XYZ file of C-alpha atoms in Angstrom:
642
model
C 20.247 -45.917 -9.561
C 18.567 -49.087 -8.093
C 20.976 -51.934 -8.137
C 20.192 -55.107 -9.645
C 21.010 -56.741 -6.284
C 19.362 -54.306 -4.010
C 15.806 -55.172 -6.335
C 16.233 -59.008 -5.702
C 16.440 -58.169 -2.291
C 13.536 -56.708 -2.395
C 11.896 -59.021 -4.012
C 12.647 -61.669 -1.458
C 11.698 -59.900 1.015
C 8.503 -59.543 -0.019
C 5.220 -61.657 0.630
C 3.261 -61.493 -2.565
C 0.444 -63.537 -1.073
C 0.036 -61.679 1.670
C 1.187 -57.999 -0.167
C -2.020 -59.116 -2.688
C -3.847 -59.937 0.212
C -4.230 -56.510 1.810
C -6.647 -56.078 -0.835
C -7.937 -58.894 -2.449
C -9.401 -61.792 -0.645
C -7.666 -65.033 -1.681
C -8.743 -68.753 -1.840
C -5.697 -71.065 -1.811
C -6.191 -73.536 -4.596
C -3.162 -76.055 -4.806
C -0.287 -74.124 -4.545
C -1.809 -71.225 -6.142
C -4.128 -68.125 -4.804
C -7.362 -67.382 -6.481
C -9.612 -64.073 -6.047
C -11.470 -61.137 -8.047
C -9.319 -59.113 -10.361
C -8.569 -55.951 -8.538
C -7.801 -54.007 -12.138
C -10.820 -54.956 -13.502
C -14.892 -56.106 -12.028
C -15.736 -59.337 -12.810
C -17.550 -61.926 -10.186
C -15.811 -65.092 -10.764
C -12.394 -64.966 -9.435
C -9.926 -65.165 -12.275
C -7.098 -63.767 -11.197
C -4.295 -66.081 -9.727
C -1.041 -65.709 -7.478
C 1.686 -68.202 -7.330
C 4.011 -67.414 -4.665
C 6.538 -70.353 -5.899
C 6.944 -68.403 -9.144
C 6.126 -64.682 -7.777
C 3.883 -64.130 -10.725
C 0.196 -63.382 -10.662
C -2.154 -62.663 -14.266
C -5.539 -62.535 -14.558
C -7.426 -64.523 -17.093
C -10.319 -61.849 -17.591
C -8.304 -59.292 -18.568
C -5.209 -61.350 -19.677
C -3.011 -58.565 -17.664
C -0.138 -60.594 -15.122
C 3.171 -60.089 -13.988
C 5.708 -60.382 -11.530
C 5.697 -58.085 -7.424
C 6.986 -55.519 -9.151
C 4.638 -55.164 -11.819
C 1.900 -55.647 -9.750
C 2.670 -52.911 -7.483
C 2.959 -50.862 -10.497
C -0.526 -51.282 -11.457
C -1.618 -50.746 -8.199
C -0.452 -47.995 -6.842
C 0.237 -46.156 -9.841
C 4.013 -46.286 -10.213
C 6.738 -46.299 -12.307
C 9.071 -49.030 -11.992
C 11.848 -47.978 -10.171
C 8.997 -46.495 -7.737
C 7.620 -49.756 -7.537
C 10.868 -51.004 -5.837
C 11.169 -48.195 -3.467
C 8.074 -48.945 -2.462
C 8.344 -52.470 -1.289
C 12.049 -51.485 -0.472
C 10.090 -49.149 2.083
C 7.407 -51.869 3.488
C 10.495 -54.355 3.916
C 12.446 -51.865 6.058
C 15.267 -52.419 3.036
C 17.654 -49.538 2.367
C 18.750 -49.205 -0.879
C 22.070 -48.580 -2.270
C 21.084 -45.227 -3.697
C 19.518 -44.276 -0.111
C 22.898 -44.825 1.377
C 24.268 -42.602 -1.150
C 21.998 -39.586 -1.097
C 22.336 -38.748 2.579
C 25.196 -38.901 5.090
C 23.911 -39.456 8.535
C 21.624 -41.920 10.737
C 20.046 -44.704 8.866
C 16.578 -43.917 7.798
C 15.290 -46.839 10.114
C 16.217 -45.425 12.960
C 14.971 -42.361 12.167
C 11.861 -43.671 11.796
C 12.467 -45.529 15.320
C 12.804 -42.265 16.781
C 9.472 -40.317 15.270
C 7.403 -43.130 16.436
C 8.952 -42.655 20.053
C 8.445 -39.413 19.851
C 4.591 -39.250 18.552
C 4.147 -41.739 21.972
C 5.911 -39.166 24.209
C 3.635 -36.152 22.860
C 0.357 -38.267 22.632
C 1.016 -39.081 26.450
C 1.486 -35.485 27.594
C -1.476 -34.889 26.141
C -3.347 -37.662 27.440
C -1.713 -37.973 31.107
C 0.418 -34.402 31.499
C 0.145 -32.146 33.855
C 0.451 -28.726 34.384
C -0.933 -25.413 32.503
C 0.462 -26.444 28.802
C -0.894 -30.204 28.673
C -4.279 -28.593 30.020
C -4.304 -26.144 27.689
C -4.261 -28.091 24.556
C -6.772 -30.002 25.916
C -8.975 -27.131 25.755
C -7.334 -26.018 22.291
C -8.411 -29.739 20.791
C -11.901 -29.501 22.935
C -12.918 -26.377 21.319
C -12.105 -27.750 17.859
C -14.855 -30.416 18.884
C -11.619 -33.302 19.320
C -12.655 -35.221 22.425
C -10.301 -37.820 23.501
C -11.115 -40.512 21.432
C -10.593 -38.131 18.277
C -6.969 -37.115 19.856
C -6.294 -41.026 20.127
C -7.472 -41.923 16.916
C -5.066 -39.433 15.426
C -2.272 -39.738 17.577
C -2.807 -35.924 18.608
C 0.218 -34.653 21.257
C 1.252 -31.940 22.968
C 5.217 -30.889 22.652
C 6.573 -29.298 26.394
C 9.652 -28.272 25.135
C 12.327 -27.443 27.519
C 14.665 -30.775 26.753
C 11.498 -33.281 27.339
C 11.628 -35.250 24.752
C 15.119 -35.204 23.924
C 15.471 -36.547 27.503
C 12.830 -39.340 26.750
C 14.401 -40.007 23.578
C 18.310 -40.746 25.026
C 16.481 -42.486 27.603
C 14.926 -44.801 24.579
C 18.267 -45.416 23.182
C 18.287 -42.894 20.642
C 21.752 -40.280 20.051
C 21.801 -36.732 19.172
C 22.523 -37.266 15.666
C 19.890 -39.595 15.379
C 16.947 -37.141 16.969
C 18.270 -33.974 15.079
C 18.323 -35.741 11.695
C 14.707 -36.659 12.277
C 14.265 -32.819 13.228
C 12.848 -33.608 16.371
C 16.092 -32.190 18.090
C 18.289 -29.072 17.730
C 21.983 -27.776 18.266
C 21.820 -24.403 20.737
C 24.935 -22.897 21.905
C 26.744 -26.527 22.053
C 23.712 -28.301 24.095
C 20.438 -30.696 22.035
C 17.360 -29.089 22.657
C 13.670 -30.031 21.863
C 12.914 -28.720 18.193
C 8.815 -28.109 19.366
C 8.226 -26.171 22.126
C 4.544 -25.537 23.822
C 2.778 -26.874 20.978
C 0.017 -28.917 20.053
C 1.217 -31.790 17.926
C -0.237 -33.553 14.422
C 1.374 -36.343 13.566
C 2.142 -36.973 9.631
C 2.154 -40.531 8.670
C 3.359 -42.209 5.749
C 0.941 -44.203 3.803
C 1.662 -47.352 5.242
C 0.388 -45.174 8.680
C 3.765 -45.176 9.821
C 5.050 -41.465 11.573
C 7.317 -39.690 8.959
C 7.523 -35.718 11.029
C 4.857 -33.782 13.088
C 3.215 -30.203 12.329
C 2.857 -28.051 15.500
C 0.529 -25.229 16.203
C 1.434 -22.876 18.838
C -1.084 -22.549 21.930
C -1.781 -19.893 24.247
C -0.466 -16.002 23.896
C 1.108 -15.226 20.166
C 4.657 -14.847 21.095
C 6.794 -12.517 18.808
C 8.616 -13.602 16.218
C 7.356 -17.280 16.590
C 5.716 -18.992 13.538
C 2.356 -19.674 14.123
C 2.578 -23.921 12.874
C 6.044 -25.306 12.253
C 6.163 -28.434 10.452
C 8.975 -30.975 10.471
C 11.557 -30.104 7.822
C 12.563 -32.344 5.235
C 14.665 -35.733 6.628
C 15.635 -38.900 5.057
C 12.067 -40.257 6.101
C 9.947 -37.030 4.708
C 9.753 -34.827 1.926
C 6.791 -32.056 2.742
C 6.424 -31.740 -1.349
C 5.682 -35.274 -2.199
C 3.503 -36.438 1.538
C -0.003 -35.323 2.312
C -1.455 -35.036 5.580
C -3.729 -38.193 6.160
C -3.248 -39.784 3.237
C -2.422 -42.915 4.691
C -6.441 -43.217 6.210
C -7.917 -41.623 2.546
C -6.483 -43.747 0.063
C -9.011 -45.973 0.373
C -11.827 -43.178 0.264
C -10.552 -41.922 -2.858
C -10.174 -45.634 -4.257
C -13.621 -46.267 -3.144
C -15.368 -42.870 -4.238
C -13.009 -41.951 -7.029
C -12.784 -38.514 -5.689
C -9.921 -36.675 -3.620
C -10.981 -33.598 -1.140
C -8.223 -31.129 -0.410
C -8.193 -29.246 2.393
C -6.089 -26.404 3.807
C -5.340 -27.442 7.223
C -5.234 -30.095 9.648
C -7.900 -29.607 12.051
C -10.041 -29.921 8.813
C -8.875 -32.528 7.463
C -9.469 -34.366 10.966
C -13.016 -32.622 11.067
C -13.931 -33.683 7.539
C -12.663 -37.943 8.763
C -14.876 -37.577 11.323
C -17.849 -36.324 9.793
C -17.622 -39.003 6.914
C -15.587 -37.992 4.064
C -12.980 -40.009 4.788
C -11.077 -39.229 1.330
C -9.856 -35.693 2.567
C -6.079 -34.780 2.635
C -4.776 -31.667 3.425
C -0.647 -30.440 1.908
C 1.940 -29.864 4.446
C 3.608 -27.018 4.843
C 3.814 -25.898 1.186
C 2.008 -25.407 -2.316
C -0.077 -27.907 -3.410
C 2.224 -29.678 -5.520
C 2.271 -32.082 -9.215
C 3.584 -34.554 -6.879
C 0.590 -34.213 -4.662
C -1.637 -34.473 -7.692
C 0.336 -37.950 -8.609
C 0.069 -39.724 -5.233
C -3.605 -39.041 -5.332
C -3.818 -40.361 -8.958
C -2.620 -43.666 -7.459
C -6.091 -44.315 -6.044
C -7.235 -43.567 -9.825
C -9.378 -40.707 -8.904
C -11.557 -39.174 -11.864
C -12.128 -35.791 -9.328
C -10.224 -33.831 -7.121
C -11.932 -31.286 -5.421
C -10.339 -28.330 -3.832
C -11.965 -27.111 -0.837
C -10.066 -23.454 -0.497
C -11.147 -20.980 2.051
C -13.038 -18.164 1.000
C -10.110 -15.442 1.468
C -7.639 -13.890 -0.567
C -5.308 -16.981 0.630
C -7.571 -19.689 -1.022
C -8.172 -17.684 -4.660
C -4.248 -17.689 -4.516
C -3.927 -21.459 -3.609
C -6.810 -21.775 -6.441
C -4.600 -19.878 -9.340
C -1.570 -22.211 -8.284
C -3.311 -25.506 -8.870
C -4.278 -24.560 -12.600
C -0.755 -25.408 -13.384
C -1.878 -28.819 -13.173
C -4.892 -28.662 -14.670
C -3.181 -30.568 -18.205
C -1.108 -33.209 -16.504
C -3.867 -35.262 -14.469
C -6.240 -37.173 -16.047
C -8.492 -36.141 -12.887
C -10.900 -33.161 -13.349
C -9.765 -30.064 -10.859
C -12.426 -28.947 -9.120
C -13.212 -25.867 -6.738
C -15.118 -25.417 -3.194
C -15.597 -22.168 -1.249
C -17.985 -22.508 1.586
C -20.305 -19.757 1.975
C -19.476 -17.014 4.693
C -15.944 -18.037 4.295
C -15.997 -20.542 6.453
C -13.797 -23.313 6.651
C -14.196 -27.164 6.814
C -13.975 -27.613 10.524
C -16.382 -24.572 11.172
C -19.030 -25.239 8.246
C -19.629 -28.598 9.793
C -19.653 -27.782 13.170
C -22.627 -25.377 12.171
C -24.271 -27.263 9.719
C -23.403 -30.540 9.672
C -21.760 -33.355 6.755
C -25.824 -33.666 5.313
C -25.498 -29.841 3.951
C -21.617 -30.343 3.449
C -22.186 -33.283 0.842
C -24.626 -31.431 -1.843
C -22.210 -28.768 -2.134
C -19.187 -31.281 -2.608
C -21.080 -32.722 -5.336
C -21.833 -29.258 -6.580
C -17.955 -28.738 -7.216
C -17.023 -26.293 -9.765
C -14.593 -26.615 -12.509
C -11.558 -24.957 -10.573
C -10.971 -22.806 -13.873
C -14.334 -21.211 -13.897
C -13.805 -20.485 -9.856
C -10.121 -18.453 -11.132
C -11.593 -16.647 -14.307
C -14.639 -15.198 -12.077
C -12.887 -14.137 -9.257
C -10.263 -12.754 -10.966
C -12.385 -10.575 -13.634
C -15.340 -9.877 -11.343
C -13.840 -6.472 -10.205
C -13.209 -4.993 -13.596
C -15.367 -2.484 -15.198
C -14.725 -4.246 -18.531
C -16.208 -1.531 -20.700
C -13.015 0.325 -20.095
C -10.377 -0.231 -22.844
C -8.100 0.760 -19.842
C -9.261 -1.696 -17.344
C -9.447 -4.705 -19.857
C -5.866 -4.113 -20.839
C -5.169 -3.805 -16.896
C -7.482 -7.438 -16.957
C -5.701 -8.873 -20.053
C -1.454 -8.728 -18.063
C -3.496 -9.694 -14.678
C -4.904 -12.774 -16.354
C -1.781 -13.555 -18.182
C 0.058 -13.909 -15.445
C -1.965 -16.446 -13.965
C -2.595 -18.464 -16.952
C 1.556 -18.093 -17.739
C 1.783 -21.711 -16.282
C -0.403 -22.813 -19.317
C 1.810 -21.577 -21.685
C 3.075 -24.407 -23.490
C -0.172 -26.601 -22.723
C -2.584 -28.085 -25.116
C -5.010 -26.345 -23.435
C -3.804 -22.904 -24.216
C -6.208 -22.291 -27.335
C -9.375 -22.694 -25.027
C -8.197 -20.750 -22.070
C -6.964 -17.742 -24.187
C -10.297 -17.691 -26.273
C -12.278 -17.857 -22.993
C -10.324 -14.483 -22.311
C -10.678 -13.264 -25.717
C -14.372 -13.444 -25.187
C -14.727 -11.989 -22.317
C -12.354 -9.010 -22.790
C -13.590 -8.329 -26.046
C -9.968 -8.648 -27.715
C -8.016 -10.480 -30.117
C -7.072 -14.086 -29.467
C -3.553 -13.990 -31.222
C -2.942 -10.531 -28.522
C -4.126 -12.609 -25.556
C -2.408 -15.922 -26.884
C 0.934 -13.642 -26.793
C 0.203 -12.042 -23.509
C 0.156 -15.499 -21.944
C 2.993 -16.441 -23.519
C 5.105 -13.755 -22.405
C 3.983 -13.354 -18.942
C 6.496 -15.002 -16.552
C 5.893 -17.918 -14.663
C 5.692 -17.707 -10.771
C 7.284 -20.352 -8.847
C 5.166 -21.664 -5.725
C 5.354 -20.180 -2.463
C 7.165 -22.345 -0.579
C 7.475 -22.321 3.713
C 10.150 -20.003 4.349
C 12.183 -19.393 7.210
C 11.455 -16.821 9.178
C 13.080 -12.945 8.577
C 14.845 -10.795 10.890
C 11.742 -9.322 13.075
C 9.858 -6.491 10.656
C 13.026 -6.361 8.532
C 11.810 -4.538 5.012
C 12.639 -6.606 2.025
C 14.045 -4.881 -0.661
C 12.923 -5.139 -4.077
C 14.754 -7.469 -6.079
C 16.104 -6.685 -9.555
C 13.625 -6.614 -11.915
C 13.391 -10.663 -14.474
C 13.083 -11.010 -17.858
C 10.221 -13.769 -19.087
C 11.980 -17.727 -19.260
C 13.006 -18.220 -22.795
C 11.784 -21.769 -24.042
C 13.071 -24.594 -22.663
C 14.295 -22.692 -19.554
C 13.078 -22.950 -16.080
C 11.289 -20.122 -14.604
C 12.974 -17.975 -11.955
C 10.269 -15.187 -11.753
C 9.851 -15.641 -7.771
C 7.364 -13.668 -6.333
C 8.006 -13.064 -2.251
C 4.683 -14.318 -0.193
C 4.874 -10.831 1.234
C 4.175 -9.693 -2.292
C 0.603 -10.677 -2.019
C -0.202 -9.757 1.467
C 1.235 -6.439 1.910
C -1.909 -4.769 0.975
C -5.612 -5.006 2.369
C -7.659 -7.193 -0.260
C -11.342 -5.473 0.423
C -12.318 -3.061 -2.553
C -12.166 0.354 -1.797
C -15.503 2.627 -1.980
C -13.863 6.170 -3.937
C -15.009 5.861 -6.789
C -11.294 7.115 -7.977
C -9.737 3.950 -6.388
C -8.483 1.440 -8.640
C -10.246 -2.149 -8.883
C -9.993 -4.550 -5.936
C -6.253 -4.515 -5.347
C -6.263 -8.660 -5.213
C -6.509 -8.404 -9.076
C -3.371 -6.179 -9.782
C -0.041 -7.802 -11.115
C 2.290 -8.713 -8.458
C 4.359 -5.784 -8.923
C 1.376 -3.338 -8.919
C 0.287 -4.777 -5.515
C 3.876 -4.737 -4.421
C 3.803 -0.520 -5.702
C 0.564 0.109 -3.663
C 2.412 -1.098 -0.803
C 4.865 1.240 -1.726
C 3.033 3.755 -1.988
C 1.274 3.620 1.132
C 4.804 3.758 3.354
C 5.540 6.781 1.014
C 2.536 8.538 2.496
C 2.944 7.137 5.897
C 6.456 9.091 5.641
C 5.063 11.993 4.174
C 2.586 12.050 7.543
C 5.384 11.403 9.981
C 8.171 13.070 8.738
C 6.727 15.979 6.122
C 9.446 18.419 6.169
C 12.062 16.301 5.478
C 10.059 14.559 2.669
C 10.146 18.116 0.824
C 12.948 17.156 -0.358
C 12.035 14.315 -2.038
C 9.188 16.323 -4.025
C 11.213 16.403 -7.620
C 11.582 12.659 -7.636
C 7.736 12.187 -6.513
C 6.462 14.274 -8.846
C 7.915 11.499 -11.694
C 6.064 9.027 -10.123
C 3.896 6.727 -12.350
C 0.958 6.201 -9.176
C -1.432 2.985 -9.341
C -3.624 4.659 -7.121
C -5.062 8.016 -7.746
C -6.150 8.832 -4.246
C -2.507 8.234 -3.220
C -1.246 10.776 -5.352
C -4.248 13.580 -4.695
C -3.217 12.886 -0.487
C 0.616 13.314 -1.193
C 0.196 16.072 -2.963
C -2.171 17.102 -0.772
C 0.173 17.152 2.730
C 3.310 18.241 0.496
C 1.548 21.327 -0.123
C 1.054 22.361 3.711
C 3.732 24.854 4.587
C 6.357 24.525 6.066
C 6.783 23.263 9.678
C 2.949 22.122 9.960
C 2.671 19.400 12.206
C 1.599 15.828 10.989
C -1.950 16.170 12.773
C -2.648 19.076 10.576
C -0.742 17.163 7.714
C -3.018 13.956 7.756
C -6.305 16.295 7.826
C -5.360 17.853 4.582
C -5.301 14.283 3.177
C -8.423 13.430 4.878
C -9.562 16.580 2.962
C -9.094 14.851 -0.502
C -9.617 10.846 0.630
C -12.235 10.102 3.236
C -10.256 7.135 3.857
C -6.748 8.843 3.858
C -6.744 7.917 8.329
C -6.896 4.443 7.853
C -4.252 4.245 4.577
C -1.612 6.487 6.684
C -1.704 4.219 9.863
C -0.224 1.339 8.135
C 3.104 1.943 7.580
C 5.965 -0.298 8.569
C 9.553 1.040 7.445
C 9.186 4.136 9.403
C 8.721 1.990 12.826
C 11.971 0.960 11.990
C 14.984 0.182 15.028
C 17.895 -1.072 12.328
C 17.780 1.816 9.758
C 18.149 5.752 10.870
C 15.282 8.022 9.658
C 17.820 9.179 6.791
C 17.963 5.759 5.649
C 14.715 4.717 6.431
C 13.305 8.043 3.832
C 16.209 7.257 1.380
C 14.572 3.563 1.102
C 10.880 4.449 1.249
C 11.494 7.154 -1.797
C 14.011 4.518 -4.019
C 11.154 1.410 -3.517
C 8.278 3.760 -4.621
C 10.355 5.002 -7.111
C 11.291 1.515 -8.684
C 8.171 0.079 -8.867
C 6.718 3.403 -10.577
C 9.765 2.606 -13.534
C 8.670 -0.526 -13.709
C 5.387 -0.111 -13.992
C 6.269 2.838 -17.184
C 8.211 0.176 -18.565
C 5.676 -1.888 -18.548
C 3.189 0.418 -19.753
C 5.767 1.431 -22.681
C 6.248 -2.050 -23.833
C 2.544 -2.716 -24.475
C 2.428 0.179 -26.436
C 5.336 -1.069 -28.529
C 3.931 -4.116 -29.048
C 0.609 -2.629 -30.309
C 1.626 -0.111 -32.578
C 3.758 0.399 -35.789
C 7.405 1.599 -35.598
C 7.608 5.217 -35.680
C 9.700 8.482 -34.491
C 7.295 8.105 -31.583
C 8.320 4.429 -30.907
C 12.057 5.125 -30.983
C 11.205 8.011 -28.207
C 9.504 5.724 -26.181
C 12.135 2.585 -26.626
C 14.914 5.282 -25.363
C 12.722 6.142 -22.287
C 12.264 2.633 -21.615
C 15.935 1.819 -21.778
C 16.658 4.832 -19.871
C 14.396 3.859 -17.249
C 15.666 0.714 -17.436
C 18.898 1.765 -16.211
C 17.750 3.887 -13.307
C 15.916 1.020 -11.975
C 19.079 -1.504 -11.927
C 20.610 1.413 -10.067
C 17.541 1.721 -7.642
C 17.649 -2.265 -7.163
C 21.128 -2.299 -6.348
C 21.118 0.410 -3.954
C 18.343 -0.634 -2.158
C 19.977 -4.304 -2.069
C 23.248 -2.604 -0.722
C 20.713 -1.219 2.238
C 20.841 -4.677 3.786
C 24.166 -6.135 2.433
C 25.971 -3.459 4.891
């Protein structure tokens, strides 16, 4: 809670004049300040400051006010927002700051970032040596010549103790650099938290540095993150900070229109082409709270430029959830070829980039097409399939006003009832967004985790879907014309199953005698896809002792495709787990998902038909496997608990 005396400080500290001057241009009349009302056009300046009084008001619109207020209306604030704010620009820390951390004041903190963005933009600039010349050559390619990297404040990170070096040198403690996450504890001695990296700075939106994102250069090592971003400090929050936004505002102020990007580079490609009102998120989702700091600039259109792959429909289907709390229409971009920003310019140029901006579709239509475009809808089957698929990504419209039209517009083009697809929605759970996660033990499997129930009303969803859900299986259709639609547009659990599925067969083609064994528990299997089941059965059938060579061609003999499906499997290349285990684990997960999936499939037809001997069968079969796959979660948890 902000402190009565902690906003009077503020407000003291503050120079209206010159806080209304960053943006209007005032006449001093007297001992007032005359200009143009920035809330509303008009030509004759009516709008007045008096910096004896700290109130302004503006005689065209009759609108006026104290600092506070003021800010308010123009950055699109609350009130207690509004303090933190010019708490922020006044270097003031308020009593509630001092109470939510422990640790280095946020000043110095912020001390230290700007320190350290100096350090990295100088290696860059003036280093020496094979790293510093090498992201030279990374930013070169990218078309960043040295006046880009200076604009930006672009770096290079060293590593090995540099910069915490340059930073004690500076004045600066341990405490101080780790809490700003440029610095961390190894075996008892500080060490540099980037290492060999090419360095973005992320800025405030007063310009001022806040934490860095770093992309690795040269050779992929193992088990090292591609881009690390700074985690979140006392002076950052990745959820509520987008990258740039300090040199767009006053783009999207001027155009009324916000263009997200995905990344960095083309965010920095897009500024120097022209479209100077491009942000990119950091790290994470794109957020409600990125959605808010862009409303601040009053924006009428946000436009979404995702790329092209399976990554950027998924980044699509997350924004909808936002699609009823901005007053800003959300928009959709996919470049052709699947390009990105930074490429489609570089080939074509901003004069072909700016039609298509303007062509932006409703972000909506972008979700329902790709999503439905791989069903054969004249399938009852398949639009039932389409119907849970959809539901689940329209679950974060649940409880929306906009509910009615969305569910109709899938009512129409599934051919089904509204009321069915209005309840579908409704009882599909809610995924949470993927968030940046720390990285897992090196090709450690992830167990499935016990199976959630739906949030009830009022409740917060926990229905968390792992990243790894979405991007353990290929996205590209498959050409047998047995093979189920384009795997991007199964449920979550479905895509999770064909993963399954696929280290199932991978075992069978490794390890076929002792997956014999397993043959009464796979013939119970529930399969997603058909070819999967017609190759298991397939090498399970080859007598005994045959070696996998000759075990693989008799899948090849029923899928064309069966060499490339069996050479994907993980769990089997295993070090941590013996081949017992490893089997054991492969056999439970394919199992589990196959119960869920009959539960699943049981359910629906509860729902759809009257209550009959039939319906009592199938609730006991449910609840039965119900049970088996609690057992099957827990035992597969216990795998990695040991």
């Amino acid at each position: 809670m902000i402190t009565d005396e902690d906003k009077e400080r503020v407000r003291q500290a503050t120079d209206f004049v010159q806080l209304v001057a960053e943006t209007v241009e005032l006449r001093q009349r007297g001992q007032e300040f005359w200009g143009c009302c920035p809330f509303h056009g008009e030509k004759s300046p009516s709008f007045k400051v008096n910096p004896q009084t700290g109130l302004w008001h503006c005689f065209g619109c009759g609108d006026g006010g104290d600092v506070f207020s003021y800010v308010q209306r123009r950055e699109n604030l609350e009130f207690p927002d509004a303090i933190r704010y010019l708490a922020d620009r006044a270097g003031i820390e308020l009593t509630e700051e001092r109470g939510a951390h422990r640790g280095p004041r946020k000043t110095r903190l912020m001390e230290a970032l700007g320190a350290a963005e100096e350090f990295y933009h100088t290696m860059l600039m003036r280093g020496k040596g094979p790293g510093p010349d090498e992201a030279r050559r990374y930013f070169a390619g990218r078309g960043f010549g040295s006046d880009v990297c200076r604009r930006w404040g672009l770096g290079f990170a060293p590593g090995r103790g540099a910069l915490v070096a340059h930073l004690r040198e500076r004045g600066f403690t341990p405490a101080e650099m780790i809490a700003a996450d440029l610095a961390q504890e190894r075996s008892g001695r500080v060490v540099d938290r980037f290492y060999e990296r090419v360095m973005f700075p992320i800025n405030d939106e007063r310009g001022r540095t806040i934490a860095f994102g770093g992309r690795i250069i040269g050779a992929k090592r193992d088990n090292v993150a591609k881009y690390v971003n700074t985690r979140d400090t006392a002076a950052f929050n990745k959820g509520k900070h987008l990258f740039a936004y300090d040199r767009a505002k006053e783009g999207m102020a001027a155009t009324g229109e916000a263009i997200v990007c995905e990344g960095y580079t083309d965010v920095i490609a897009m500024h120097e082409a022209g479209f100077t009102n491009a942000v990119a998120a950091l790290g994470t989702a794109f957020r409600l709270d990125h959605v808010r700091l862009m409303e601040r600039q009053r924006v009428s259109r946000i436009v979404c430029m995702f790329d092209g792959d399976a990554a950027g429909q998924r980044a699509a289907e997350r924004a909808i959830r936002y699609l009823d709390k901005t007053s800003a229409a959300l928009m959709c971009v996919v470049l052709p070829n699947n390009q990105d920003p930074m490429e489609f310019l570089a080939d074509h140029g901003a004069d072909a980039l700016r039609p298509i901006i303007a062509a932006a579709r409703p972000l909506m239509d972008f979700v329902f097409e790709k999503r439905l475009e791989g069903y054969d809808l004249s399938a009852p089957g398949r639009r039932v399939r389409a119907l849970e698929d959809m539901a689940g990504v329209l679950a974060p419209l649940k409880r929306s006003v906009l509910l009615d039209e969305y569910a109709t517009r899938l009512a129409d083009a599934l051919g089904m009832d509204v009321e069915e697809t209005k309840r579908a929605i409704r009882e599909a759970p809610v995924r949470e967004l993927d968030e940046e996660r720390p990285a897992r033990r090196a090709s450690a499997p992830t167990p499935p985790a016990p199976e959630r129930r739906a949030p009830a009303d009022g409740e917060a969803p926990d229905d968390y879907v792992p990243l790894e859900a979405y991007d353990a299986v290929p996205m590209e259709s498959q050409a047998a014309p047995e093979a189920p639609e384009d795997l991007g547009r199964l449920s979550s659990d479905e895509r999770m199953q064909v993963s399954a599925e696929r280290e199932l067969l991978c075992a069978i083609a490794q390890r076929p005698d002792a997956m014999r064994g397993f043959g009464p528990r796979i013939a119970g299997f529930s399969w997603v896809d058909e070819r999967h089941e017609a190759m298991a059965w397939a090498m399970l059938s080859t007598p005994e002792g045959t070696p996998p060579a000759e075990v693989v061609a008799a899948a090849r003999a029923v899928v064309d495709d069966a060499p490339r499906i069996l050479s994907g499997g993980r769990v089997m290349d295993e070090n941590e787990l013996s081949d017992e285990q490893k089997l054991e684990f492969i056999v439970d997960t394919a199992e589990l998902y196959s119960y869920r999936r009959r539960i699943r499939q049981i359910r629906a037809r509860l729902r759809s038909s009257a209550a009959d001997a039939d319906s009592e069968r199938l609730f006991s079969e449910a609840t039965e496997l119900q049970r088996r796959s609690t057992e099957l979660a827990n035992r597969l948890s216990s795998v990695f608990a040991e």
